[in-house]
Coordinates of C-alpha atoms in Angstrom, one line a residue:
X207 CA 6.4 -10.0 -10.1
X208 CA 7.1 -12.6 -13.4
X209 CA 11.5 -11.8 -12.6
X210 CA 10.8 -12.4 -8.8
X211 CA 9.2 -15.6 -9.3
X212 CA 11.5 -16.7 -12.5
X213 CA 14.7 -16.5 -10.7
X214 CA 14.2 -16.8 -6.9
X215 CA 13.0 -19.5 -5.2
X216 CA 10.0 -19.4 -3.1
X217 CA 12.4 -19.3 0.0
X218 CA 14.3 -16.9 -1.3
X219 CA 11.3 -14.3 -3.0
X220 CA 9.9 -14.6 0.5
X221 CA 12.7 -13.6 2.5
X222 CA 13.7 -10.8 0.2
X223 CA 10.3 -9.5 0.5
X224 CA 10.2 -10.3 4.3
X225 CA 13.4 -8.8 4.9
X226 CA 12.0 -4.9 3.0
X227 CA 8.5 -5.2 4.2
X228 CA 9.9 -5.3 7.9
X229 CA 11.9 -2.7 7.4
X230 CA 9.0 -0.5 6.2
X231 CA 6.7 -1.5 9.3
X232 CA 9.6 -0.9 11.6
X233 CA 10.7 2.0 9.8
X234 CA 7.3 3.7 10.8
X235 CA 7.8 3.9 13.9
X236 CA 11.6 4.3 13.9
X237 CA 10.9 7.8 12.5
X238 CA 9.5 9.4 15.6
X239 CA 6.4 11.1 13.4
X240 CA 9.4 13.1 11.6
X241 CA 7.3 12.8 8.6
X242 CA 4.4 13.9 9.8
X243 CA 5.9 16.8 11.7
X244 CA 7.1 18.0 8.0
X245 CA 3.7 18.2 6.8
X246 CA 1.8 19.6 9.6
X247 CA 4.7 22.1 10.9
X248 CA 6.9 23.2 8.0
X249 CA 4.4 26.3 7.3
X250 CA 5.9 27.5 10.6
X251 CA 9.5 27.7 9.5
X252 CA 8.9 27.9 5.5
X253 CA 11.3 31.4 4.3
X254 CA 14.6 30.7 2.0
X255 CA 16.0 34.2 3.4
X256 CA 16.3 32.7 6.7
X257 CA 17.1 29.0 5.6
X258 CA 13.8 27.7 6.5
X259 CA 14.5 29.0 10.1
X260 CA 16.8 25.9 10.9
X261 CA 13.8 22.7 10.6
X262 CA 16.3 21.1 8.2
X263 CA 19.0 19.7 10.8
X264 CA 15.8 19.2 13.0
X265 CA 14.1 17.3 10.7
X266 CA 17.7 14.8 10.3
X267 CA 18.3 14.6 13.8
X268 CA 15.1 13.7 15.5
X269 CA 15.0 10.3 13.1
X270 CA 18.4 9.6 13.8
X271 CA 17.6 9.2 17.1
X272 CA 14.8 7.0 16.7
X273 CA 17.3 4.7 14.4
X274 CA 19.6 4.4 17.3
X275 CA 16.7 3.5 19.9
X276 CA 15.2 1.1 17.7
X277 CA 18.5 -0.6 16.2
X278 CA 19.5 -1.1 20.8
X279 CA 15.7 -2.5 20.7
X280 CA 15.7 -4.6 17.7
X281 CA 19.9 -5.8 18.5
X282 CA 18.4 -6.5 22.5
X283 CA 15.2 -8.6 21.1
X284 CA 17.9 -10.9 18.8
X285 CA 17.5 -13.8 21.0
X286 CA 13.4 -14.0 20.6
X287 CA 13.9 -13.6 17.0
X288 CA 16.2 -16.3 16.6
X289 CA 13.9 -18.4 18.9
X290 CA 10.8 -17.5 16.9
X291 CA 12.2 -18.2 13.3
X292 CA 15.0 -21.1 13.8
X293 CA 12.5 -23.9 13.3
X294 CA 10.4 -22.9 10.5
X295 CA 12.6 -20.3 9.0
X296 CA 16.0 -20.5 9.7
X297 CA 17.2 -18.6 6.6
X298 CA 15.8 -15.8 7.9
X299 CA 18.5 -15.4 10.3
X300 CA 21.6 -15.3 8.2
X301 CA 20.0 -12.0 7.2
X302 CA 18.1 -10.6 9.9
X303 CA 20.6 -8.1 10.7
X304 CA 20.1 -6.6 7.2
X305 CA 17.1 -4.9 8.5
X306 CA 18.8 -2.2 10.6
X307 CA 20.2 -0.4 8.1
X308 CA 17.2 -1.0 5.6
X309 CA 15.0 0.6 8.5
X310 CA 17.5 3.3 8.8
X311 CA 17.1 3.8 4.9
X312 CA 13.4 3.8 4.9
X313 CA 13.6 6.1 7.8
X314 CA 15.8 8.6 5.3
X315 CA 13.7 8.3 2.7
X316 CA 10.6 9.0 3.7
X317 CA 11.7 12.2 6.0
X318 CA 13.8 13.8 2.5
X319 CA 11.2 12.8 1.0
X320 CA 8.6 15.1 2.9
X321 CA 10.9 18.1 3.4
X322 CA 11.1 17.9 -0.8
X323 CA 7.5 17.9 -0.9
X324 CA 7.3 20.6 1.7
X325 CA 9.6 22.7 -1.1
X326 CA 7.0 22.1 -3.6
X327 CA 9.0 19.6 -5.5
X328 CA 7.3 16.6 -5.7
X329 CA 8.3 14.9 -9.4
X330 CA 11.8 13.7 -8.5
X331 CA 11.4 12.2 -4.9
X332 CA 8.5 10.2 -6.6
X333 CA 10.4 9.0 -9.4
X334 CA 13.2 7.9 -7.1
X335 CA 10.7 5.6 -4.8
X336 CA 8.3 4.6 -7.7
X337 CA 10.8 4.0 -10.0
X338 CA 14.5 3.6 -9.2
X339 CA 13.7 1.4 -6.4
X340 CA 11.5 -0.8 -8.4
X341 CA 14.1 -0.9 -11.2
X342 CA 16.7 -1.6 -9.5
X343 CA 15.4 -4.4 -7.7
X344 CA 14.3 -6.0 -11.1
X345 CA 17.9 -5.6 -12.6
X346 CA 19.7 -7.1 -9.7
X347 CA 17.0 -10.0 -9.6
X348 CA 18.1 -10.6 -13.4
X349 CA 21.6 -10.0 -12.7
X350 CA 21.3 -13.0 -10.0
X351 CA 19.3 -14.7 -12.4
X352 CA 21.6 -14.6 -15.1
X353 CA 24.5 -16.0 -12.5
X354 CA 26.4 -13.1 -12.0
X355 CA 26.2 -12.8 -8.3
X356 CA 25.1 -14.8 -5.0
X357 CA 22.1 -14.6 -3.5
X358 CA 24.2 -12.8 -0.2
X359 CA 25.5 -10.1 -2.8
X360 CA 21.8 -9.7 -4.1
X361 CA 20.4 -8.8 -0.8
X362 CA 23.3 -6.9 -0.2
X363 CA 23.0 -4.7 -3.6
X364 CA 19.4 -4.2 -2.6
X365 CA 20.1 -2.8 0.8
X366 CA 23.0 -0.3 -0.8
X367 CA 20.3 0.5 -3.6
X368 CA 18.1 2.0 -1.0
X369 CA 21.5 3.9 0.5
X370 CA 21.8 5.0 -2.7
X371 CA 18.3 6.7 -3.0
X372 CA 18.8 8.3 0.0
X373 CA 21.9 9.9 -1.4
X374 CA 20.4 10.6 -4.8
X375 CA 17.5 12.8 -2.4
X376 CA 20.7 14.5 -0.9
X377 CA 22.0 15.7 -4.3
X378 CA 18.4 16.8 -5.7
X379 CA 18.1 19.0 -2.3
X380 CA 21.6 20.6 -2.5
X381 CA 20.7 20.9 -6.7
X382 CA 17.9 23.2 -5.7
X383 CA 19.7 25.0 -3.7
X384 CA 17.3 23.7 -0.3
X385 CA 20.4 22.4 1.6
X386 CA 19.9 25.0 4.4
X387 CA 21.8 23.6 7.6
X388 CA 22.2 26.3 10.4
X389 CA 21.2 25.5 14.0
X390 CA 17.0 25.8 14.3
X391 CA 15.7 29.4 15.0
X392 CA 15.0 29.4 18.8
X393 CA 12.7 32.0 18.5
X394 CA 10.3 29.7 16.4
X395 CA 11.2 26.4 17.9
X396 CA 10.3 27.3 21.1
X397 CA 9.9 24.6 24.0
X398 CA 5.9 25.0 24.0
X399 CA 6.0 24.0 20.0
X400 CA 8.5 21.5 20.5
X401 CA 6.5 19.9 22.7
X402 CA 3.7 20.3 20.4
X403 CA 5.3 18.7 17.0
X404 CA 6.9 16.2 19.3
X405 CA 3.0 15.3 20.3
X406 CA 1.6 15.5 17.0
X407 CA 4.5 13.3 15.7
X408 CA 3.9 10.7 18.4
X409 CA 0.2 10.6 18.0
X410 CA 0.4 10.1 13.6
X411 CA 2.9 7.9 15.1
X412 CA 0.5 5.3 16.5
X413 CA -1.4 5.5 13.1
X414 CA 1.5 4.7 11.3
X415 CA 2.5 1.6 13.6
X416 CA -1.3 0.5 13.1
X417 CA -1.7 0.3 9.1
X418 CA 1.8 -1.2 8.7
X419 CA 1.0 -3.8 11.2
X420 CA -2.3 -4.1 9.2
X421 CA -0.1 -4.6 6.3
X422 CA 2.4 -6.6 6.9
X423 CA 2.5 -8.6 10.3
X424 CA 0.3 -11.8 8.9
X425 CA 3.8 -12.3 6.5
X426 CA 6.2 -12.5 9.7
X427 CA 3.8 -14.6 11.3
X428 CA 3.2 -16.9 8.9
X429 CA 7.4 -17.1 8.2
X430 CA 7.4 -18.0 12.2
X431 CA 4.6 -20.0 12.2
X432 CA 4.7 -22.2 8.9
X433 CA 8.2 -21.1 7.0
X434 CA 9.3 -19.3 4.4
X435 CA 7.4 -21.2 1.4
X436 CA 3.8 -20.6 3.0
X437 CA 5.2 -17.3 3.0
X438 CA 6.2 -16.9 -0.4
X439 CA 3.4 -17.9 -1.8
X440 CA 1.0 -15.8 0.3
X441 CA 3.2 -13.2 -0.6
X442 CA 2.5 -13.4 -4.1
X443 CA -1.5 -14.2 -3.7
X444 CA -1.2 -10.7 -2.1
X445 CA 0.1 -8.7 -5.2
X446 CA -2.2 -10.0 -7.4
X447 CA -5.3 -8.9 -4.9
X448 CA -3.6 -5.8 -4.3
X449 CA -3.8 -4.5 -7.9
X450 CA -8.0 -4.3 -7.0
X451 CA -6.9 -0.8 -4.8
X452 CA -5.0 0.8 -7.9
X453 CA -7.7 2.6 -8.8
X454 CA -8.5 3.6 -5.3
X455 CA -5.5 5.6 -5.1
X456 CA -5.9 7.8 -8.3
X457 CA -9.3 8.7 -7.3
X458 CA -9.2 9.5 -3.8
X459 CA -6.5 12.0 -4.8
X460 CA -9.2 13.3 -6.6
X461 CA -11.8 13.5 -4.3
X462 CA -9.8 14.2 -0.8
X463 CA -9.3 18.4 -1.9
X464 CA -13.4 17.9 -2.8
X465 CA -14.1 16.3 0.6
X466 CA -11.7 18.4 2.5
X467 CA -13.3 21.6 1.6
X468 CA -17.0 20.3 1.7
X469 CA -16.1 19.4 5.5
X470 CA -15.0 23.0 6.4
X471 CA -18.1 24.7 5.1
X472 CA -20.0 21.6 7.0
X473 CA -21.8 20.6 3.5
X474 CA -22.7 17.6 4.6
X475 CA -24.6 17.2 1.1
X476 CA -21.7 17.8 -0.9
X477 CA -20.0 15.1 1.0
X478 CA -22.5 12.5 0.9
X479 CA -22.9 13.3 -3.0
X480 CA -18.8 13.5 -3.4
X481 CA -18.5 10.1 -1.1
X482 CA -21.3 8.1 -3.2
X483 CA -19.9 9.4 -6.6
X484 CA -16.4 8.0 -5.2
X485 CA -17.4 4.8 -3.4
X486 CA -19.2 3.8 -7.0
X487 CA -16.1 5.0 -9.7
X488 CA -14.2 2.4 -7.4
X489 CA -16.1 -0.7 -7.2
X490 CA -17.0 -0.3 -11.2
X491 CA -13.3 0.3 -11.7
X492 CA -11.8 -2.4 -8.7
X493 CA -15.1 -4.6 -9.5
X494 CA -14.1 -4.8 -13.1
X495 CA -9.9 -5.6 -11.7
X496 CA -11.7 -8.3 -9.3
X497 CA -13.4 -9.9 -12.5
X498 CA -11.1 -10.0 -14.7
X499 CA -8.6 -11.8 -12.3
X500 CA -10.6 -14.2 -10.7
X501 CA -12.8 -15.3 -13.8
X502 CA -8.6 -15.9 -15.2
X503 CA -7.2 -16.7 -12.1
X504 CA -6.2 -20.6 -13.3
X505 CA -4.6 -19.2 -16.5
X506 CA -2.8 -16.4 -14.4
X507 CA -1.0 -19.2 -11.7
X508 CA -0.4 -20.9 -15.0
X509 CA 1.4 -18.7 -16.7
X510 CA 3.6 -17.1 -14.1
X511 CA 6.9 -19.2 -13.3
X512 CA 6.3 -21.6 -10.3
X513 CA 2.7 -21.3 -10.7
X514 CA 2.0 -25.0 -9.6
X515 CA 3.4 -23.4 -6.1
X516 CA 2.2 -20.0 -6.2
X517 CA -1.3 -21.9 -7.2
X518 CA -1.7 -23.1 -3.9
X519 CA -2.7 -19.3 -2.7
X520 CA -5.7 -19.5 -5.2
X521 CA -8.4 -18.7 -2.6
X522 CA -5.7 -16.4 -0.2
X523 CA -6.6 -14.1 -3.7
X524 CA -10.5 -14.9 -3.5
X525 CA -10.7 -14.1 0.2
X526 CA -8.4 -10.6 -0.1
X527 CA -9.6 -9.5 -3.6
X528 CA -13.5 -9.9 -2.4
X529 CA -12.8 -7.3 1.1
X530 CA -10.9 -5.2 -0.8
X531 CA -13.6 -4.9 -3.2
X532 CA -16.1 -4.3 -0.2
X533 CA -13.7 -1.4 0.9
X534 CA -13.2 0.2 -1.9
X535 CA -17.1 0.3 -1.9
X536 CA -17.8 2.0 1.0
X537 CA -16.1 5.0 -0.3
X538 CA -13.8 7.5 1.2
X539 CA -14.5 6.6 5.0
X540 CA -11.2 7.1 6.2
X541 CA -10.7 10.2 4.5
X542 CA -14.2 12.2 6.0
X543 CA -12.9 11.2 9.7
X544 CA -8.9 12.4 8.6
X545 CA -10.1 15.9 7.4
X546 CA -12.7 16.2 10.1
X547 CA -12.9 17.5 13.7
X548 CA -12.8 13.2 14.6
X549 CA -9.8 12.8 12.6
X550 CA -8.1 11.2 16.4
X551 CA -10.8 8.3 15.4
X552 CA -8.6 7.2 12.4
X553 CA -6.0 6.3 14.7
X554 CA -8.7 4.7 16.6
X555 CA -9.9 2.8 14.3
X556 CA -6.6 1.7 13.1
X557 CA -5.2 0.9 16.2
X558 CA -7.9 -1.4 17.1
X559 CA -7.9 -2.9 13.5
X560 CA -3.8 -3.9 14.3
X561 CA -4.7 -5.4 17.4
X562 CA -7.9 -7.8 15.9
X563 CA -5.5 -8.9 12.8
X564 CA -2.9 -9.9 15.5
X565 CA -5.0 -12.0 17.4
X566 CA -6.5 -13.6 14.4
X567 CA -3.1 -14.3 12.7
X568 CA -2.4 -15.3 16.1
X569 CA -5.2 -17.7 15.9
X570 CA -5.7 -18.9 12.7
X571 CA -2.0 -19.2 11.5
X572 CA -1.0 -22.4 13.2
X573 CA -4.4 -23.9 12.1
X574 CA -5.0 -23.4 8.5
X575 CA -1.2 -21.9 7.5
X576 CA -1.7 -19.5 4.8
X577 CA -4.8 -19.5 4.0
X578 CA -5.7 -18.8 8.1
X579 CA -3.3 -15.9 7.3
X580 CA -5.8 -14.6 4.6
X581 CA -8.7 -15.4 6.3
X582 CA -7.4 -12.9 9.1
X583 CA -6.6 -10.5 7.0
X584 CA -10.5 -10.5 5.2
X585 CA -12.2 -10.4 8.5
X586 CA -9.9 -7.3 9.9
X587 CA -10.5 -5.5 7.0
X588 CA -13.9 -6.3 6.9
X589 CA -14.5 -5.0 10.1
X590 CA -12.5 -2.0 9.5
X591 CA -14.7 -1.4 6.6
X592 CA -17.8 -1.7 8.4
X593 CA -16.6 0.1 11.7
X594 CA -15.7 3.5 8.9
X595 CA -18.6 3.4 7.4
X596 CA -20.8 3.1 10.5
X597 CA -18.7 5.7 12.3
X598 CA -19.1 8.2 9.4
X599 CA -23.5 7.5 9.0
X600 CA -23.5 7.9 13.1
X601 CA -21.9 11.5 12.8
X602 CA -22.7 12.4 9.6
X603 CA -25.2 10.8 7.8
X604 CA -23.4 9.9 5.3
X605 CA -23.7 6.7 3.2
X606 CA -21.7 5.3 0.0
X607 CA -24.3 3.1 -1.3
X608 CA -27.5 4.0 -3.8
X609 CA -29.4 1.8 -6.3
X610 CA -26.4 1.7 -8.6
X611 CA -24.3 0.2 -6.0
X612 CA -26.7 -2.9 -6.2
X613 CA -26.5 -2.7 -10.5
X614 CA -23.2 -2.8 -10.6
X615 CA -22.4 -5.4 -8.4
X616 CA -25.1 -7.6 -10.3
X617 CA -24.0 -7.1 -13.5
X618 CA -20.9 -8.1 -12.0
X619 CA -22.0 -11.7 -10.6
X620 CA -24.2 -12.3 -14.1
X621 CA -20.8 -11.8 -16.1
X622 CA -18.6 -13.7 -13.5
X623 CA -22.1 -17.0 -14.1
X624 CA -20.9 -16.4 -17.9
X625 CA -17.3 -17.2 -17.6
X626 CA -18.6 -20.6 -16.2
X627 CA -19.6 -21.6 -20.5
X628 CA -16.1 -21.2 -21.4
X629 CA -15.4 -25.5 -21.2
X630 CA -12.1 -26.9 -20.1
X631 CA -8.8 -27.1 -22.7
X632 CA -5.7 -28.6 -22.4
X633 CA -3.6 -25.5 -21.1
X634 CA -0.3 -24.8 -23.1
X635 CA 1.2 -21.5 -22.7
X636 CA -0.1 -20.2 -26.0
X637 CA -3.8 -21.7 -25.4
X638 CA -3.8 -19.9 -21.4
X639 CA -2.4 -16.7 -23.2
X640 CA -5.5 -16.7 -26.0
X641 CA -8.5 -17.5 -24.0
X642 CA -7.3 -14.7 -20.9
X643 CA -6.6 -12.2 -23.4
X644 CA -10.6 -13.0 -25.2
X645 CA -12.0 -13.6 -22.3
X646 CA -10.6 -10.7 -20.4
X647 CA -11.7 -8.5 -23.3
X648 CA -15.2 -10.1 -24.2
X649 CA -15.9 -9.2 -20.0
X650 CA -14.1 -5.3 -20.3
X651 CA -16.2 -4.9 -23.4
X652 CA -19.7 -6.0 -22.4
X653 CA -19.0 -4.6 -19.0
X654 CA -18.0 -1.1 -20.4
X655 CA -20.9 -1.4 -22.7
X656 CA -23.2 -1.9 -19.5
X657 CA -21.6 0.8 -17.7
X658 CA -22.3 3.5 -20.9
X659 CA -25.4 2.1 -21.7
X660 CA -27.2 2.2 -18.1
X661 CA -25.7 5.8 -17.6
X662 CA -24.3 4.2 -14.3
X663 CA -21.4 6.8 -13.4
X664 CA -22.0 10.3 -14.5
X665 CA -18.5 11.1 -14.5
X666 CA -17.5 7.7 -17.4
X667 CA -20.4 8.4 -19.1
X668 CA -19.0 12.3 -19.5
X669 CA -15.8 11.0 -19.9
X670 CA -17.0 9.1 -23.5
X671 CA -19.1 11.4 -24.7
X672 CA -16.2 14.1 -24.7
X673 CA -13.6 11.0 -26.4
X674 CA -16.5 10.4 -29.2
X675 CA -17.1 14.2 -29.6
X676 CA -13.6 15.1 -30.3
X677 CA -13.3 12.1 -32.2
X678 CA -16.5 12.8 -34.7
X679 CA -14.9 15.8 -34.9
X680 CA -11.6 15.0 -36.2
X681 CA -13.1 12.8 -38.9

């Protein structure tokens, strides 16, 4: 985030961003449920002897297809997207066309992505999205920055880099020896189970269209609505309320095997106990995240390069950070109904979530700009949040919260009173830099110290003891 915002201008951070983020929503659909399909069908076709029974050229063609249908879409809707962005965002269309083959790429991507995982290699394909990508989009930003290129060659080296991955996923394959390309087996693929994964992959399908328009419609909106600088700096409010869900991830991968299996053997006890255990982890660890940005959140805007712009999304962070720390709280909602028999609900659920956070962008855009934008965003989630949770107690019994839910949170609000006796100081770089770092550790430590002390989480408190014991040990 600190080389996006040094060396691009709002306008320019925004469109980049606008221009990938598209790509990924569109992307989603684009793909026909190929992903999908992978996961749910390769068991069918799985045997090296027999080249994985053909599902390789399936798996290639079947997206290609959806590229083609939705490049004649997007190419046939050109004159509403010029008409939407030409007043607020007219930037936007000296690139717009960039998102065809970006969508293509994504498309690529994600679907040699899955048949890698689906070959039980998993390490390489991850370190080609979480890492090349990311790196490579920091070294042409400081490659621009430095003066070395235009801003058209930048976009352009960004679009190639994600060609490139695509052919780096090509190589790995053909390196383990996966590249299997003969016509699919008939006698497997049969018409009844084409139909089938065809289906299945249109169904995921709408679940995919839903939680990328969750994701990232309010952006396009607001670039339509209010330009690309409202955009920009919503953009960026977003990242920094995003990092709240980091610990989400690492947990619920975690739990999901836990919950899965506690759902076959209908345990509902194991569930509630696994879903509590879960719901608080994440709002002590995403609580603790949500603390320590907001209580800094002046010193943070200050720091970063434009932050007198970027500033302006101050509350787009309050309003996103607080839901997300809500929905972290009610546990692993969406993950009961996935693994359950009303796993057709999560696409319910999201579908109807899409739909409300179009309207309110819709809404709430062209009255209060980016913050509108945010305020959509809260109250969609929020009713997701709510609608999981209720959905789950309804069928299941199943609630996240116990009287440690309420401790936690208060022990949160009585720290967040105490940043209020830290008094206002001239801010110079090296005075913002001291008092987050001391303040961001006096609030970890007395918060950890809380969390130890009170025996709040079973799991961090077993967690310590084990790091002390081996520790005494040693010494």
């Amino acid at each position: 985030m600190y080389v996006s915002t040094k060396f691009l201008s709002v306008e320019q951070l925004a469109l980049s961003r606008l221009l990938f983020e598209n790509s990924l929503m569109f992307s989603a659909f684009a793909h026909l449920g190929t992903p999908f399909i992978a996961d749910k069908f390769f068991g069918l076709f799985r045997d090296d002897e027999e080249k994985h029974h053909g599902i390789l050229p399936f798996l290639l063609l079947l997206p290609f297809v959806g590229a083609l249908l939705f490049a004649v879409i997007y190419l046939a809707c050109a004159d509403a997207i010029r008409a939407y962005y030409v007043e607020q965002s007219p930037l936007i269309l000296q690139y717009y066309l960039l998102v065809i083959p970006l969508t293509a790429f994504w498309i690529y991507i994600s679907v040699l992505d899955a048949y890698c995982r689906n070959n039980s290699r998993i390490a390489i394909p991850n370190f080609i999205r979480e890492v090349y990508l990311r790196l490579a989009n920091v070294v042409l930003i400081l490659v621009f920055g430095i003066g070395w290129i235009s801003f058209d060659l930048l976009l352009y080296l960004m679009v190639a880099s994600y060609g490139l991955a695509i052919v780096f996923l090509f190589v790995y394959i053909r390196h383990l020896g996966k590249w299997y390309w003969r016509l699919p087996d008939r006698r497997i693929l049969t018409n009844p189970l084409l139909l089938q994964m065809l289906g299945y992959g249109g169904f995921t399908l709408l679940g995919g269209i839903g939680v990328n328009l969750m994701l990232f419609i309010d952006r396009s909106m607001l670039a339509g609505e209010r330009g690309l600088v409202s955009t920009g700096i919503f953009i960026i409010a977003t990242y920094i309320a995003g990092v709240i869900e980091i610990p989400r991830k690492a947990i619920a991968q975690i739990s999901i095997p836990l919950i899965s299996g506690a759902l076959l053997k209908n345990d509902l006890a194991h569930v509630q106990l696994m879903n509590r255990k879960s719901a608080l982890n994440q709002l002590i660890a995403g609580g603790l995240f949500f603390l320590l940005i907001w209580a800094s959140i002046d010193e943070i805007f200050f720091l970063i390069p434009k932050g007198e712009t970027y500033g302006e999304g101050k509350f787009v962070v309050l309003f996103i950070a607080l839901v997300k720390v809500f929905d972290i709280a009610t546990g692993l909602n969406t993950e009961i109904i996935l693994y359950s028999k009303y796993f057709r609900f999560a696409t319910l659920f999201i579908i109807c979530s899409a739909i409300l956070g179009f309207s309110l962008n819709l809404w709430l855009i062209p009255l209060y700009g980016f913050t509108g934008a945010a305020i959509a965003t809260a109250l969609t989630t929020l009713v997701y949040s709510i609608s999981r949770m209720s959905f789950v107690y309804i069928k299941f019994r199943v609630l996240p919260f116990t009287g440690k839910t309420v401790q936690v949170a208060l022990m949160l609000l009585f720290l967040y009173a105490l940043t209020f006796l830290v008094p206002d100081y001239p801010k110079t770089i090296v005075s913002a830099m001291l008092v987050l770092v001391l303040r961001s550790a006096g609030l970890l430590a007395i918060f950890a110290a809380f969390i130890v002390w009170a025996r709040v989480s079973e799991e961090i408190n077993g967690l310590v003891e084990g790091v002390w014991a081996r520790v005494t040990k040693k010494y």
